Coordinates of C-alpha atoms in Angstrom, one line a residue:
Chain A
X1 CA 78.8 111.1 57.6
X2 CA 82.1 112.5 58.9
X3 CA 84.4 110.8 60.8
X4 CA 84.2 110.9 64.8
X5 CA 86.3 109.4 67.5
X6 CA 85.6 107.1 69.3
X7 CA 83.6 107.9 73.0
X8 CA 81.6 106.2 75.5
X9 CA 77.9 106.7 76.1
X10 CA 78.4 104.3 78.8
X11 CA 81.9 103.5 80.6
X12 CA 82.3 100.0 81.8
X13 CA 81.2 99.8 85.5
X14 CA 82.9 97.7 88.6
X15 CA 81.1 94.7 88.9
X16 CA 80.7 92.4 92.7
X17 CA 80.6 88.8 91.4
X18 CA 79.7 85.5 93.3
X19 CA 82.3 83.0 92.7
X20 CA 80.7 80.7 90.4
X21 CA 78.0 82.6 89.4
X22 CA 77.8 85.3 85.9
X23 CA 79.7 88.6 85.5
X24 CA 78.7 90.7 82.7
X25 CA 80.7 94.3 81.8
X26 CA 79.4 96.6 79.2
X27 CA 79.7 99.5 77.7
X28 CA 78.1 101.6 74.9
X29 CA 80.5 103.4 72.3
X30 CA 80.0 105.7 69.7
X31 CA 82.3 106.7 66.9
X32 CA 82.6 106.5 63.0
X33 CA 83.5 104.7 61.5
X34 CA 82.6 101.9 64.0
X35 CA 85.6 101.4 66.0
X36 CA 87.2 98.0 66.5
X37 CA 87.3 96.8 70.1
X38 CA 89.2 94.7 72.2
X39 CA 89.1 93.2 76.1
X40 CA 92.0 93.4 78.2
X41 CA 92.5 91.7 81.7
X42 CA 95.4 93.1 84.1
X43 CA 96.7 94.3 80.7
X44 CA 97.0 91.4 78.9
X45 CA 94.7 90.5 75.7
X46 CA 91.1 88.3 76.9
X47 CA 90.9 85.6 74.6
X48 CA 89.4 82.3 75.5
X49 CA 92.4 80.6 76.0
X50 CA 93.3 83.1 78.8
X51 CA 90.1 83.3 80.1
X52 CA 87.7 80.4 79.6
X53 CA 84.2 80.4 78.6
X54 CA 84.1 83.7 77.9
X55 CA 81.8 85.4 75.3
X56 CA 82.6 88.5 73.9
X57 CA 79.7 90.7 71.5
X58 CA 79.6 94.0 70.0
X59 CA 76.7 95.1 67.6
X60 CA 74.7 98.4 67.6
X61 CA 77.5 100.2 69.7
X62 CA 76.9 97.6 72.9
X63 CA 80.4 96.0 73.7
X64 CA 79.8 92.9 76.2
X65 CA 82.2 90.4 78.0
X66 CA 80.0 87.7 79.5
X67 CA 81.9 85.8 81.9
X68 CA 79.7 82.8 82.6
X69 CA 81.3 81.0 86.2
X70 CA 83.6 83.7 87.6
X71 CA 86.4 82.2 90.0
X72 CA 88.6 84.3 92.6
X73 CA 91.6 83.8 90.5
X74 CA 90.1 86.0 87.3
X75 CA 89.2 89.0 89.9
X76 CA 91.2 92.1 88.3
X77 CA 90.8 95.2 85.8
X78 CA 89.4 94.8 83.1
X79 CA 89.6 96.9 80.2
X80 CA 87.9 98.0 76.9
X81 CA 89.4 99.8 74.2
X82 CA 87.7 101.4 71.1
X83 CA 89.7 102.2 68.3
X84 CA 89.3 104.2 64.7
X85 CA 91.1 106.5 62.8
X86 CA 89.8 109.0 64.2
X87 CA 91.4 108.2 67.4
X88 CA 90.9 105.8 70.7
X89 CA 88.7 105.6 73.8
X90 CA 89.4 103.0 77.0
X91 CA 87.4 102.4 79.9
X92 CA 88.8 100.2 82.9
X93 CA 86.6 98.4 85.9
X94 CA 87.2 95.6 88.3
X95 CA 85.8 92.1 88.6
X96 CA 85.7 91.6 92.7
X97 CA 84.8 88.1 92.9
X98 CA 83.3 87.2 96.4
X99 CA 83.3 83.3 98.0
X100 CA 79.9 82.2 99.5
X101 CA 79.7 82.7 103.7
X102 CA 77.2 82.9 105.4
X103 CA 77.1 83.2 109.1
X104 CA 75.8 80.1 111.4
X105 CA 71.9 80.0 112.1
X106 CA 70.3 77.2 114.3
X107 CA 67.4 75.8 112.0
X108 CA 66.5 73.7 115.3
X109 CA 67.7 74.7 118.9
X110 CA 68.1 73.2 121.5
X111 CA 65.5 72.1 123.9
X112 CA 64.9 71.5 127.5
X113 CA 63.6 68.9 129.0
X114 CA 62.8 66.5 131.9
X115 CA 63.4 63.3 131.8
X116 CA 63.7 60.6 134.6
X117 CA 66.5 58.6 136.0
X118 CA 68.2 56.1 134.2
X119 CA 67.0 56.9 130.6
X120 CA 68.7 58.2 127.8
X121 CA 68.9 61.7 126.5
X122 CA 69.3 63.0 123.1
X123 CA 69.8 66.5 122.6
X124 CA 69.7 67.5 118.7
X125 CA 70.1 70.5 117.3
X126 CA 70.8 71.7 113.5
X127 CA 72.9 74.3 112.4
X128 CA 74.1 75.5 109.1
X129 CA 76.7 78.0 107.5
X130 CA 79.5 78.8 105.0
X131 CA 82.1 77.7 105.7
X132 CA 80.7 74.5 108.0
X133 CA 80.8 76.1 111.4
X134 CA 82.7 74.1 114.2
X135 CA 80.1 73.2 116.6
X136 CA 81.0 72.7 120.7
X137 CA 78.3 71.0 123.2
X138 CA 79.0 73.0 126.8
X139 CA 77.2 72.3 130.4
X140 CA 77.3 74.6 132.4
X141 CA 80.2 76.7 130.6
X142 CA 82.7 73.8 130.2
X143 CA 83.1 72.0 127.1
X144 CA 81.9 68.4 126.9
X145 CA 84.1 65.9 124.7
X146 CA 82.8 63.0 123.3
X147 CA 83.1 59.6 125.2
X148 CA 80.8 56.6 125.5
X149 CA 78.7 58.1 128.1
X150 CA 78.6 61.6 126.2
X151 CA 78.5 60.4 122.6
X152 CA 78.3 63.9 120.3
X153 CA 77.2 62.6 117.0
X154 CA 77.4 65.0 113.7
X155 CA 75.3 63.8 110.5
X156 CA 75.2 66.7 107.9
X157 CA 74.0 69.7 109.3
X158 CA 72.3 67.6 112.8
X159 CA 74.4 67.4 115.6
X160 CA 73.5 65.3 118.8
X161 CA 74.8 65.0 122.0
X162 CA 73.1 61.8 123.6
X163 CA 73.6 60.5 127.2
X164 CA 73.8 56.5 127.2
X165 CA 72.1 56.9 130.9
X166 CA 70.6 60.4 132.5
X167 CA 71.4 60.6 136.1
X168 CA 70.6 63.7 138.4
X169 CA 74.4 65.0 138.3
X170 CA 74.0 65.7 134.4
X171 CA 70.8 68.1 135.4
X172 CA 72.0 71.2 133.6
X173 CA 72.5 74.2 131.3
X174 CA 73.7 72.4 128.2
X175 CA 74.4 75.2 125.3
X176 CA 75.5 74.6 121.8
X177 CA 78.1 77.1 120.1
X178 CA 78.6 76.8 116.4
X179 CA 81.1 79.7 114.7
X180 CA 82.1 80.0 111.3
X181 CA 84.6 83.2 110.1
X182 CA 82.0 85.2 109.6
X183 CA 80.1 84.7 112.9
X184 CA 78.6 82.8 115.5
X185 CA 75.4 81.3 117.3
X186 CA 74.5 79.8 120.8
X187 CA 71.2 77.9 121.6
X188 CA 71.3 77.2 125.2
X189 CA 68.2 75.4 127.3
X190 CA 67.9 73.2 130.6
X191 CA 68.0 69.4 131.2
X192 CA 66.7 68.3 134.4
X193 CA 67.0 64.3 135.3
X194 CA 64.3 63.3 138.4
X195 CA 65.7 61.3 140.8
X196 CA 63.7 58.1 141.3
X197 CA 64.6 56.8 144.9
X198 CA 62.9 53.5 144.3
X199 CA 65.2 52.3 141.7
X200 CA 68.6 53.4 144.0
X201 CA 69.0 50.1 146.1
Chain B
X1 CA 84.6 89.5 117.8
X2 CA 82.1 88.9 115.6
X3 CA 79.3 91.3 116.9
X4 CA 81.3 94.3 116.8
X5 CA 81.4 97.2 114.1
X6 CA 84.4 98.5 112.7
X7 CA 85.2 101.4 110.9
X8 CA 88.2 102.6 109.1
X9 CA 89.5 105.3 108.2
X10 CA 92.9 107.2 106.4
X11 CA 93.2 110.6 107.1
X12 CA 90.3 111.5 107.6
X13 CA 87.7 110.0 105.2
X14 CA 86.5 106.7 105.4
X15 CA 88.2 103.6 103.6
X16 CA 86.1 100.6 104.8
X17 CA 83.6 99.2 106.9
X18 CA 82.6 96.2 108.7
X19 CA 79.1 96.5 110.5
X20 CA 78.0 93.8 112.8
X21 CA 74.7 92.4 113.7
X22 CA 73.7 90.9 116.9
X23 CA 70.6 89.2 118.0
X24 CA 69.4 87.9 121.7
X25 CA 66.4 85.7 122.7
X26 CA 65.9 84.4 126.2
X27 CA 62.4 82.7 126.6
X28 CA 62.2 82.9 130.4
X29 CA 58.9 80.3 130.8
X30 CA 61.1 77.2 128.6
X31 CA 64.3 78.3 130.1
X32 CA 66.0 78.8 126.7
X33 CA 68.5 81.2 125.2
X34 CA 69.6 82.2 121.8
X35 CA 72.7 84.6 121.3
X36 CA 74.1 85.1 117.9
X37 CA 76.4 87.6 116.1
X38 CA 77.9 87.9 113.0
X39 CA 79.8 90.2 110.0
X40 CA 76.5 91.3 108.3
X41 CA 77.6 94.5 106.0
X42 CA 80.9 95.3 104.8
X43 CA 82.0 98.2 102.8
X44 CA 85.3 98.5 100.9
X45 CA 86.8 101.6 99.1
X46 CA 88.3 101.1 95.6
X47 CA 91.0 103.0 94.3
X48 CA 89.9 105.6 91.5
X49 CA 92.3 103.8 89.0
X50 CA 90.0 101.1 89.4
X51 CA 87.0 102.7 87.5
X52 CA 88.3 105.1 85.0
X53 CA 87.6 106.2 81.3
X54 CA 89.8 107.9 78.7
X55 CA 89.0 109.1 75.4
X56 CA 91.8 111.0 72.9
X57 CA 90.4 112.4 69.3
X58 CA 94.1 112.9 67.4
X59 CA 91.8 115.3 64.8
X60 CA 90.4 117.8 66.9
X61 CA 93.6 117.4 69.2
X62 CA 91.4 116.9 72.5
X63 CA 91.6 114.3 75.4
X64 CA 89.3 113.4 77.9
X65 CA 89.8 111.6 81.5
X66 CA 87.7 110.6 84.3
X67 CA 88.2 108.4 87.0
X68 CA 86.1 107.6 90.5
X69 CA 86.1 105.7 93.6
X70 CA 83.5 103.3 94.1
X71 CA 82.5 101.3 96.9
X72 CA 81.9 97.8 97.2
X73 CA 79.0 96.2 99.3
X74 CA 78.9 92.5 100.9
X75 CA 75.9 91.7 103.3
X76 CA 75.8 88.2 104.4
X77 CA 73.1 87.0 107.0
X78 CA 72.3 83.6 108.7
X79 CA 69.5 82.7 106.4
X80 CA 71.4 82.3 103.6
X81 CA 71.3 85.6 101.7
X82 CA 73.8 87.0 99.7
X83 CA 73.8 90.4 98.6
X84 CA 76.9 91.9 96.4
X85 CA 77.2 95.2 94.6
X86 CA 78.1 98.6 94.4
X87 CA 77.1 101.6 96.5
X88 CA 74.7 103.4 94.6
X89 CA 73.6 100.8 92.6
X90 CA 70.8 97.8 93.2
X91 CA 72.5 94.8 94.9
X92 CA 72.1 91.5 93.5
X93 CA 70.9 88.7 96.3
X94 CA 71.9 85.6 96.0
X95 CA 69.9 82.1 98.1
X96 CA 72.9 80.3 99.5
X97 CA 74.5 77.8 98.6
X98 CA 74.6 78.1 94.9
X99 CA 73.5 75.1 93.8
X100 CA 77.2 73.9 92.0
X101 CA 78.8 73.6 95.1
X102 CA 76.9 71.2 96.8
X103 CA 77.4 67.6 96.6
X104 CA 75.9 65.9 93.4
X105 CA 74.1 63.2 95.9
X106 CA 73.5 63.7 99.5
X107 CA 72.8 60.5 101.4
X108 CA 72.6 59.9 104.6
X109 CA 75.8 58.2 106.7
X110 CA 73.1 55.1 106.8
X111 CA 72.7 54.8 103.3
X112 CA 76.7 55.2 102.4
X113 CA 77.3 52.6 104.6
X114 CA 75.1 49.8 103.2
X115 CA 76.7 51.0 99.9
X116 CA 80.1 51.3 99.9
X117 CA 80.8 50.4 95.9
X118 CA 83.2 51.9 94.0
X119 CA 80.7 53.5 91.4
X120 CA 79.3 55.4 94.2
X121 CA 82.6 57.2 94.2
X122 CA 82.2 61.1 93.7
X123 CA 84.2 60.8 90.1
X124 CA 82.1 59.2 88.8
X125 CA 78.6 59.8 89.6
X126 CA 77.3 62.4 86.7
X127 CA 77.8 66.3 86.8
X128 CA 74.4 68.1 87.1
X129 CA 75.7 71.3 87.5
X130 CA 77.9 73.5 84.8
X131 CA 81.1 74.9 86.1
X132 CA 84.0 74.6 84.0
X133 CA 86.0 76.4 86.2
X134 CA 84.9 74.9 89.7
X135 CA 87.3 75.0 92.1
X136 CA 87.3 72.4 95.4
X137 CA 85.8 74.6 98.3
X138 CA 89.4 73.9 100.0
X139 CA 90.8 76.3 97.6
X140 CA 88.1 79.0 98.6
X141 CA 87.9 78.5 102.6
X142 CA 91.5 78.8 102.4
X143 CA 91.5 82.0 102.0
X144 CA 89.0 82.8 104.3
X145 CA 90.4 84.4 107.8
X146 CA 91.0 82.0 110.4
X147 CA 88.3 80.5 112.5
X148 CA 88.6 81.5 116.1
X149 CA 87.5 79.3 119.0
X150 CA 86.0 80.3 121.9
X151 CA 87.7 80.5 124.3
X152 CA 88.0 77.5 127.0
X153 CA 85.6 78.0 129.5
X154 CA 87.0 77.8 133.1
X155 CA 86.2 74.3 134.7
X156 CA 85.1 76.0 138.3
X157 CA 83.6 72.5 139.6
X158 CA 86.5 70.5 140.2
X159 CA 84.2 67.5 140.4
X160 CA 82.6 68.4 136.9
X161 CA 84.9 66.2 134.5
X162 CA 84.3 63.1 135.9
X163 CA 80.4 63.5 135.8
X164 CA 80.7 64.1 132.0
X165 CA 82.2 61.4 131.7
X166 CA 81.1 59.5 134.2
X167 CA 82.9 56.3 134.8
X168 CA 83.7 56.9 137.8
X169 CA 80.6 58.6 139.8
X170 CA 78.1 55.8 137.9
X171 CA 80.0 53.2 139.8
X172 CA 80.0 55.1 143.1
X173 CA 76.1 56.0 143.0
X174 CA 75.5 52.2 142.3
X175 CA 77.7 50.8 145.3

């Protein structure tokens, strides 16, 4: 068999990772005698003291670099070279690593309702998202803050606004806003408290 | 802000963009509403020197070089899908959150409450997950852009604050 230089069959390819989740680059080299290969990251040599956790293959002419939890911080280029006498091959890609978002969604809305006089109201609604989106209780377009009488509550991904004691005044358009950096949500609905003359002295 | 596509380009061809995605229910009969908008789809340009190959044979005295732009995909959506890749190529979908980021133990406030020991304390409750590398998700929303408020609405009743929090108006309606 006479010797050949080293080429690829299949460069490395750009890979869109999930922070925390796998990245996998490889490539498929031909050459004789086999070439040696080695893994470069921003230039500098992949071993797993630089880069943890990493497992490294080549049999059959497949080189591999598994990367098994990828973090934001090991995002770069990342480089495979083939060497043999004959001569040397390299193929560069980048590792984009990508946080988790996702925009906020309203697994329960809000709901309207009628309620009498004098009783007490609990509005609930649920909303998630990535990062935790900041959620505002509004009637009728101005922002309600918390206070004994308006008591928001927030319990994982449940937030409530309850009213100790409904009176007609606090009939309504109550809406819930919930935005995150990558978006945002509004569930708005009606409250209407009945007046019960009776119970006025 | 969030609901509206942007595209961008430098001279002339297109180096990324951000497509939004809007939705808006109004169910007339309940008198309810649903608005929402978010980032759904962004594109980003890489730079050629980001994907490239080169090959050199010192026998035959040839060289080889190739390099190419690709184009990175992120979709996110409020349902908690994920999809990452490459234009061109299949895009991998992910079911947020990944289960290593959240918390080993979710209880409810009602439950930490009644116990409040110190071995309930996150360190040292066992690891079920496998992330040698995890970083606290302070680290990662960081670096996420700022979150914007809305903006404060305009109070136009003057009246309105002290029926929210009612004090006040309670004691009047009562004599």
């Amino acid at each position: 068999m006479t010797s050949k230089a080293p080429t690829f069959t299949q460069p490395l390819q750009s890979v869109v990772a999930l922070e925390g989740s796998a990245a996998t680059f490889e490539a498929h080299i031909s050459g004789f005698p086999v070439p040696e290969v080695s893994w470069y990251r921003d230039g500098q040599v992949i071993s797993t003291a630089t880069l943890p956790g990493a497992q490294i293959s080549f049999s059959d002419g497949r080189a591999k670099l598994v990367i098994p939890a990828v973090t934001a911080d090991i995002s770069g280029r990342y480089t495979l070279q083939a060497t043999n006498g004959s001569g040397q091959a390299t193929s560069t890609a980048e590792l984009l690593v990508t946080a988790e978002t996702e925009p906020p969604n309203f697994s329960q809305r809000l709901q309207s309702m009628t309620t009498r006089q004098g009783s007490q109201v609990r509005l609930d609604v649920r909303v998630t998202g990535i990062p935790t989106p900041v959620v505002k209780f509004y009637r009728d377009g101005a922002e309600i803050q918390s206070s004994p009488d308006f008591q928001i509550l927030h319990e994982g991904d449940l937030y409530s606004l309850i009213i100790a004691e409904a009176y007609p005044e606090d009939s309504g358009t109550y809406s819930v806003n919930a935005t995150n950096s990558v978006g945002r949500a509004t569930s708005t609905a009606e409250l209407l408290i009945q007046g019960d003359e009776e119970a006025v002295p | 802000m969030h609901g509206k596509s942007v595209v961008l380009r430098s001279s002339g061809t297109l180096s990324a963009a951000e497509l939004a995605c809007q939705v808006s229910e109004k169910d007339e009969a309940r008198k309810e509403s649903f608005n929402a908008e978010w980032k759904d789809l962004s594109l980003t340009s890489r730079p050629e020197e980001g994907c490239s190959h080169s090959e050199v044979d010192h026998h035959r005295k040839e060289t080889y070089h190739q390099q190419q732009e690709a184009w990175a995909i992120i979709q996110r959506s409020p349902w908690g899908i994920l999809r990452l890749g490459l234009l061109g190529e299949p895009l991998v979908s992910y079911h947020l959150p990944l289960p290593i980021f959240t918390p080993v133990r979710l209880s409810t406030k009602a439950e930490r409450e009644l116990t409040p020991t110190p071995s309930e304390s996150v360190e040292s409750l066992p690891v079920t997950g496998v992330c040698p590398d995890k970083k606290p998700v302070f680290e990662i929303t960081k670096e996420l852009p700022l979150v914007v408020q809305p903006t404060c609405p305009d109070f136009k009743k003057t009246g309105l604050r002290r029926s929210l929090s009612r004090s006040m108006s309670q004691e009047a309606q009562r004599g």
